[in-house]
């Protein structure tokens, strides 16, 4: 069953691969732009001779974890698309 006159070998590298790479790049950019400030409070000192104590807010938030996971998933999809592009039958 052919839906379009264009071959499937056009859609994989010409449409699907750029779409997944673009989604991966935007997921990484979202993490860099929105989750780059992981520590939202300044470090503070108990006294002058003690080392700085980090605040409780220096940890990855839920959105940062999901951003990293989605970028990794898109990267794996990119690898699968590159390895499994359709070939013309003989």
mmCIF file of C-alpha atoms in Angstrom, residues 24-87:
data_model
loop_
_atom_site.group_PDB
_atom_site.id
_atom_site.type_symbol
_atom_site.label_atom_id
_atom_site.label_comp_id
_atom_site.label_asym_id
_atom_site.label_seq_id
_atom_site.Cartn_x
_atom_site.Cartn_y
_atom_site.Cartn_z
ATOM 1 C CA UNK A 24 16.546 16.517 20.787
ATOM 2 C CA UNK A 25 18.261 19.886 20.314
ATOM 3 C CA UNK A 26 15.280 21.812 21.686
ATOM 4 C CA UNK A 27 15.098 19.489 24.705
ATOM 5 C CA UNK A 28 18.775 20.094 25.420
ATOM 6 C CA UNK A 29 18.337 23.845 24.922
ATOM 7 C CA UNK A 30 15.368 23.848 27.296
ATOM 8 C CA UNK A 31 17.506 22.175 29.947
ATOM 9 C CA UNK A 32 20.372 24.629 29.410
ATOM 10 C CA UNK A 33 18.178 27.751 29.400
ATOM 11 C CA UNK A 34 15.723 26.896 32.167
ATOM 12 C CA UNK A 35 17.587 24.485 34.466
ATOM 13 C CA UNK A 36 21.095 25.945 34.332
ATOM 14 C CA UNK A 37 20.571 27.755 37.657
ATOM 15 C CA UNK A 38 20.409 24.596 39.777
ATOM 16 C CA UNK A 39 21.325 26.448 42.982
ATOM 17 C CA UNK A 40 18.715 29.112 43.546
ATOM 18 C CA UNK A 41 20.216 30.425 46.806
ATOM 19 C CA UNK A 42 23.685 31.673 47.698
ATOM 20 C CA UNK A 43 26.175 29.632 49.689
ATOM 21 C CA UNK A 44 26.465 30.656 53.282
ATOM 22 C CA UNK A 45 29.086 30.361 56.013
ATOM 23 C CA UNK A 46 28.518 29.366 59.630
ATOM 24 C CA UNK A 47 31.604 31.318 60.672
ATOM 25 C CA UNK A 48 34.705 32.628 58.937
ATOM 26 C CA UNK A 49 36.837 29.528 59.530
ATOM 27 C CA UNK A 50 34.286 26.931 58.402
ATOM 28 C CA UNK A 51 33.852 25.810 54.787
ATOM 29 C CA UNK A 52 30.790 27.074 52.907
ATOM 30 C CA UNK A 53 27.581 25.162 53.471
ATOM 31 C CA UNK A 54 25.416 24.657 50.391
ATOM 32 C CA UNK A 55 21.720 25.467 50.705
ATOM 33 C CA UNK A 56 19.058 22.790 50.480
ATOM 34 C CA UNK A 57 17.976 23.993 47.038
ATOM 35 C CA UNK A 58 21.150 22.806 45.214
ATOM 36 C CA UNK A 59 19.642 19.762 43.583
ATOM 37 C CA UNK A 60 18.130 18.861 40.254
ATOM 38 C CA UNK A 61 14.452 19.622 40.057
ATOM 39 C CA UNK A 62 11.816 17.394 38.531
ATOM 40 C CA UNK A 63 11.777 19.312 35.248
ATOM 41 C CA UNK A 64 15.561 18.961 34.913
ATOM 42 C CA UNK A 65 15.367 15.187 35.344
ATOM 43 C CA UNK A 66 12.603 14.940 32.744
ATOM 44 C CA UNK A 67 14.554 17.217 30.384
ATOM 45 C CA UNK A 68 17.633 14.984 30.600
ATOM 46 C CA UNK A 69 15.531 11.832 30.161
ATOM 47 C CA UNK A 70 13.739 13.197 27.088
ATOM 48 C CA UNK A 71 17.034 14.274 25.500
ATOM 49 C CA UNK A 72 18.480 10.792 26.058
ATOM 50 C CA UNK A 73 15.329 9.202 24.606
ATOM 51 C CA UNK A 74 15.499 11.409 21.497
ATOM 52 C CA UNK A 75 19.193 10.546 21.116
ATOM 53 C CA UNK A 76 18.357 6.827 21.206
ATOM 54 C CA UNK A 77 15.610 7.399 18.625
ATOM 55 C CA UNK A 78 18.131 9.186 16.401
ATOM 56 C CA UNK A 79 20.494 6.222 16.629
ATOM 57 C CA UNK A 80 17.665 3.794 15.804
ATOM 58 C CA UNK A 81 16.582 5.876 12.803
ATOM 59 C CA UNK A 82 20.155 5.930 11.472
ATOM 60 C CA UNK A 83 20.551 2.162 11.839
ATOM 61 C CA UNK A 84 17.118 1.097 10.639
ATOM 62 C CA UNK A 85 16.399 3.281 7.625
ATOM 63 C CA UNK A 86 14.381 1.367 5.036
ATOM 64 C CA UNK A 87 16.110 -0.174 2.035
#
